[in-house]
PDB file of C-alpha atoms in Angstrom:
ATOM      1  CA  MET A 152     215.599 279.617 138.244  1.00 52.00           C
ATOM      2  CA  ASP A 153     212.780 281.913 139.321  1.00 68.00           C
ATOM      3  CA  ARG A 154     209.659 281.869 137.203  1.00 88.00           C
ATOM      4  CA  HIS A 155     207.550 284.948 136.833  1.00 91.00           C
ATOM      5  CA  CYS A 156     203.805 285.294 136.376  1.00 93.00           C
ATOM      6  CA  HIS A 157     202.748 284.934 132.749  1.00 93.00           C
ATOM      7  CA  ILE A 158     200.209 287.760 133.022  1.00 95.00           C
ATOM      8  CA  GLU A 159     201.520 290.644 130.938  1.00 93.00           C
ATOM      9  CA  GLY A 160     203.073 293.386 133.031  1.00 94.00           C
ATOM     10  CA  CYS A 161     202.989 291.444 136.305  1.00 93.00           C
ATOM     11  CA  GLY A 162     206.524 290.191 136.891  1.00 88.00           C
ATOM     12  CA  ARG A 163     205.827 288.731 140.360  1.00 90.00           C
ATOM     13  CA  LYS A 164     207.413 285.419 141.225  1.00 89.00           C
ATOM     14  CA  VAL A 165     205.433 282.214 140.747  1.00 91.00           C
ATOM     15  CA  PRO A 166     205.323 280.090 143.922  1.00 90.00           C
ATOM     16  CA  VAL A 167     206.290 276.447 143.474  1.00 89.00           C
ATOM     17  CA  ALA A 168     202.682 275.368 144.141  1.00 89.00           C
ATOM     18  CA  LEU A 169     201.520 277.529 141.215  1.00 91.00           C
ATOM     19  CA  ALA A 170     204.186 276.470 138.707  1.00 91.00           C
ATOM     20  CA  ARG A 171     201.660 274.526 136.628  1.00 91.00           C
ATOM     21  CA  GLU A 172     199.404 277.572 136.355  1.00 91.00           C
ATOM     22  CA  ALA A 173     202.404 279.934 135.882  1.00 93.00           C
ATOM     23  CA  LEU A 174     200.633 282.560 137.983  1.00 93.00           C
ATOM     24  CA  CYS A 175     201.568 284.641 140.993  1.00 92.00           C
ATOM     25  CA  LEU A 176     199.369 284.267 144.065  1.00 92.00           C
ATOM     26  CA  ASP A 177     197.359 287.421 143.302  1.00 92.00           C
ATOM     27  CA  HIS A 178     196.489 286.358 139.756  1.00 95.00           C
ATOM     28  CA  PHE A 179     195.703 282.815 140.893  1.00 94.00           C
ATOM     29  CA  ALA A 180     193.348 284.264 143.516  1.00 94.00           C
ATOM     30  CA  GLU A 181     191.682 286.452 140.894  1.00 95.00           C
ATOM     31  CA  MET A 182     191.175 283.393 138.676  1.00 95.00           C
ATOM     32  CA  VAL A 183     189.655 281.301 141.492  1.00 95.00           C
ATOM     33  CA  ILE A 184     187.330 284.110 142.551  1.00 95.00           C
ATOM     34  CA  ALA A 185     186.266 284.834 138.951  1.00 95.00           C
ATOM     35  CA  ARG A 186     185.509 281.158 138.268  1.00 95.00           C
ATOM     36  CA  THR A 187     183.620 280.825 141.541  1.00 94.00           C
ATOM     37  CA  ASP A 188     181.566 283.934 140.780  1.00 94.00           C
ATOM     38  CA  ALA A 189     180.809 282.593 137.288  1.00 93.00           C
ATOM     39  CA  VAL A 190     179.583 279.275 138.696  1.00 91.00           C
ATOM     40  CA  ARG A 191     177.336 281.049 141.190  1.00 89.00           C
ATOM     41  CA  ALA A 192     175.969 283.354 138.487  1.00 91.00           C
ATOM     42  CA  LYS A 193     175.148 280.401 136.243  1.00 89.00           C
ATOM     43  CA  CYS A 194     173.396 278.681 139.149  1.00 86.00           C
ATOM     44  CA  LEU A 195     171.281 281.764 139.782  1.00 84.00           C
ATOM     45  CA  SER A 196     170.284 282.005 136.132  1.00 87.00           C
ATOM     46  CA  ALA A 197     169.678 278.223 135.875  1.00 85.00           C
ATOM     47  CA  GLU A 198     172.380 277.806 133.222  1.00 88.00           C
ATOM     48  CA  PRO A 199     174.456 274.633 132.988  1.00 88.00           C
ATOM     49  CA  ILE A 200     177.904 274.753 134.572  1.00 88.00           C
ATOM     50  CA  ASP A 201     180.969 273.584 132.690  1.00 89.00           C
ATOM     51  CA  GLU A 202     182.105 270.264 134.181  1.00 89.00           C
ATOM     52  CA  ALA A 203     185.821 271.033 133.768  1.00 91.00           C
ATOM     53  CA  THR A 204     185.507 274.351 135.619  1.00 90.00           C
ATOM     54  CA  LEU A 205     183.542 272.772 138.433  1.00 90.00           C
ATOM     55  CA  ASP A 206     186.016 269.879 138.723  1.00 91.00           C
ATOM     56  CA  TRP A 207     188.904 272.333 138.847  1.00 92.00           C
ATOM     57  CA  LEU A 208     187.235 274.405 141.587  1.00 92.00           C
ATOM     58  CA  LEU A 209     186.284 271.387 143.680  1.00 91.00           C
ATOM     59  CA  SER A 210     189.411 269.289 143.197  1.00 91.00           C
ATOM     60  CA  ASP A 211     192.466 270.966 141.686  1.00 91.00           C
ATOM     61  CA  ALA A 212     192.226 274.408 143.277  1.00 92.00           C
ATOM     62  CA  PRO A 213     191.925 273.069 146.850  1.00 91.00           C
ATOM     63  CA  HIS A 214     195.045 270.933 146.324  1.00 91.00           C
ATOM     64  CA  VAL A 215     196.984 273.962 145.107  1.00 92.00           C
ATOM     65  CA  ILE A 216     195.761 276.038 148.049  1.00 90.00           C
ATOM     66  CA  GLN A 217     196.775 273.294 150.457  1.00 90.00           C
ATOM     67  CA  ALA A 218     200.259 273.250 148.922  1.00 89.00           C
ATOM     68  CA  LEU A 219     200.405 277.038 149.197  1.00 86.00           C
ATOM     69  CA  SER A 220     199.484 276.896 152.879  1.00 84.00           C
ATOM     70  CA  LYS A 221     202.237 274.363 153.563  1.00 82.00           C
ATOM     71  CA  ASN A 222     204.848 276.356 151.661  1.00 77.00           C
ATOM     72  CA  PRO A 223     203.590 279.957 151.474  1.00 73.00           C
ATOM     73  CA  PRO A 224     205.095 282.245 148.853  1.00 72.00           C
ATOM     74  CA  GLU A 225     207.359 284.948 150.249  1.00 67.00           C
ATOM     75  CA  SER A 226     206.806 285.881 153.842  1.00 64.00           C
ATOM     76  CA  GLU A 227     204.443 288.796 153.298  1.00 71.00           C
ATOM     77  CA  PRO A 228     201.422 288.887 155.632  1.00 75.00           C
ATOM     78  CA  ARG A 229     199.130 289.748 152.717  1.00 82.00           C
ATOM     79  CA  ASN A 230     199.978 286.379 151.135  1.00 83.00           C
ATOM     80  CA  ASN A 231     198.522 284.619 154.162  1.00 85.00           C
ATOM     81  CA  ASP A 232     195.438 286.802 153.802  1.00 88.00           C
ATOM     82  CA  ARG A 233     195.106 285.807 150.141  1.00 89.00           C
ATOM     83  CA  ILE A 234     195.369 282.104 150.996  1.00 89.00           C
ATOM     84  CA  LEU A 235     192.680 282.498 153.665  1.00 90.00           C
ATOM     85  CA  GLU A 236     190.532 284.412 151.185  1.00 92.00           C
ATOM     86  CA  LEU A 237     190.839 281.522 148.725  1.00 93.00           C
ATOM     87  CA  LEU A 238     189.927 278.968 151.380  1.00 92.00           C
ATOM     88  CA  LEU A 239     186.859 280.993 152.320  1.00 93.00           C
ATOM     89  CA  CYS A 240     185.866 281.440 148.674  1.00 93.00           C
ATOM     90  CA  LEU A 241     186.012 277.701 147.984  1.00 93.00           C
ATOM     91  CA  SER A 242     184.323 276.873 151.273  1.00 92.00           C
ATOM     92  CA  ASN A 243     181.456 279.187 150.352  1.00 91.00           C
ATOM     93  CA  LEU A 244     181.216 277.524 146.944  1.00 90.00           C
ATOM     94  CA  HIS A 245     181.027 274.058 148.527  1.00 89.00           C
ATOM     95  CA  ASN A 246     178.327 275.290 150.885  1.00 89.00           C
ATOM     96  CA  TYR A 247     176.395 276.906 148.034  1.00 86.00           C
ATOM     97  CA  ILE A 248     176.539 273.743 145.931  1.00 84.00           C
ATOM     98  CA  ARG A 249     175.438 271.612 148.862  1.00 84.00           C
ATOM     99  CA  HIS A 250     172.260 273.680 149.226  1.00 80.00           C
ATOM    100  CA  HIS A 251     171.395 274.291 145.574  1.00 75.00           C
ATOM    101  CA  SER A 252     170.842 272.051 142.601  1.00 71.00           C
ATOM    102  CA  LEU A 253     173.209 272.332 139.662  1.00 70.00           C
ATOM    103  CA  GLU A 254     172.988 271.402 136.040  1.00 70.00           C
ATOM    104  CA  VAL A 255     176.426 270.336 134.842  1.00 75.00           C
ATOM    105  CA  LYS A 256     177.353 270.492 131.168  1.00 74.00           C
ATOM    106  CA  ARG A 257     179.450 267.368 130.579  1.00 73.00           C
ATOM    107  CA  SER A 258     182.717 267.668 128.719  1.00 64.00           C
ATOM    108  CA  THR A 259     182.871 265.742 125.480  1.00 58.00           C
TER     109      THR A 259
END
């Protein structure tokens, strides 16, 4: 049975690698980019970063992207571009974190 993105009005199919998130590739990419931008913004304003968000960006998201690259959704060239965009986004985040100090707000 095909699952469809849970974002209202989307209707695109959810790739197997994104079943847990119940998102299509485009909405998953938007979520990763938004969370990455939020982390960078908090770093710039010296605000603490949510531990769960940071863990997800540094651990969970890369695993999902790896699964997507091994079994890409649909054979549209733009999907490959989105996967590469996600890899670059997370790579830039890793590089940013490596060169800047972070204050992490621990989950309770």
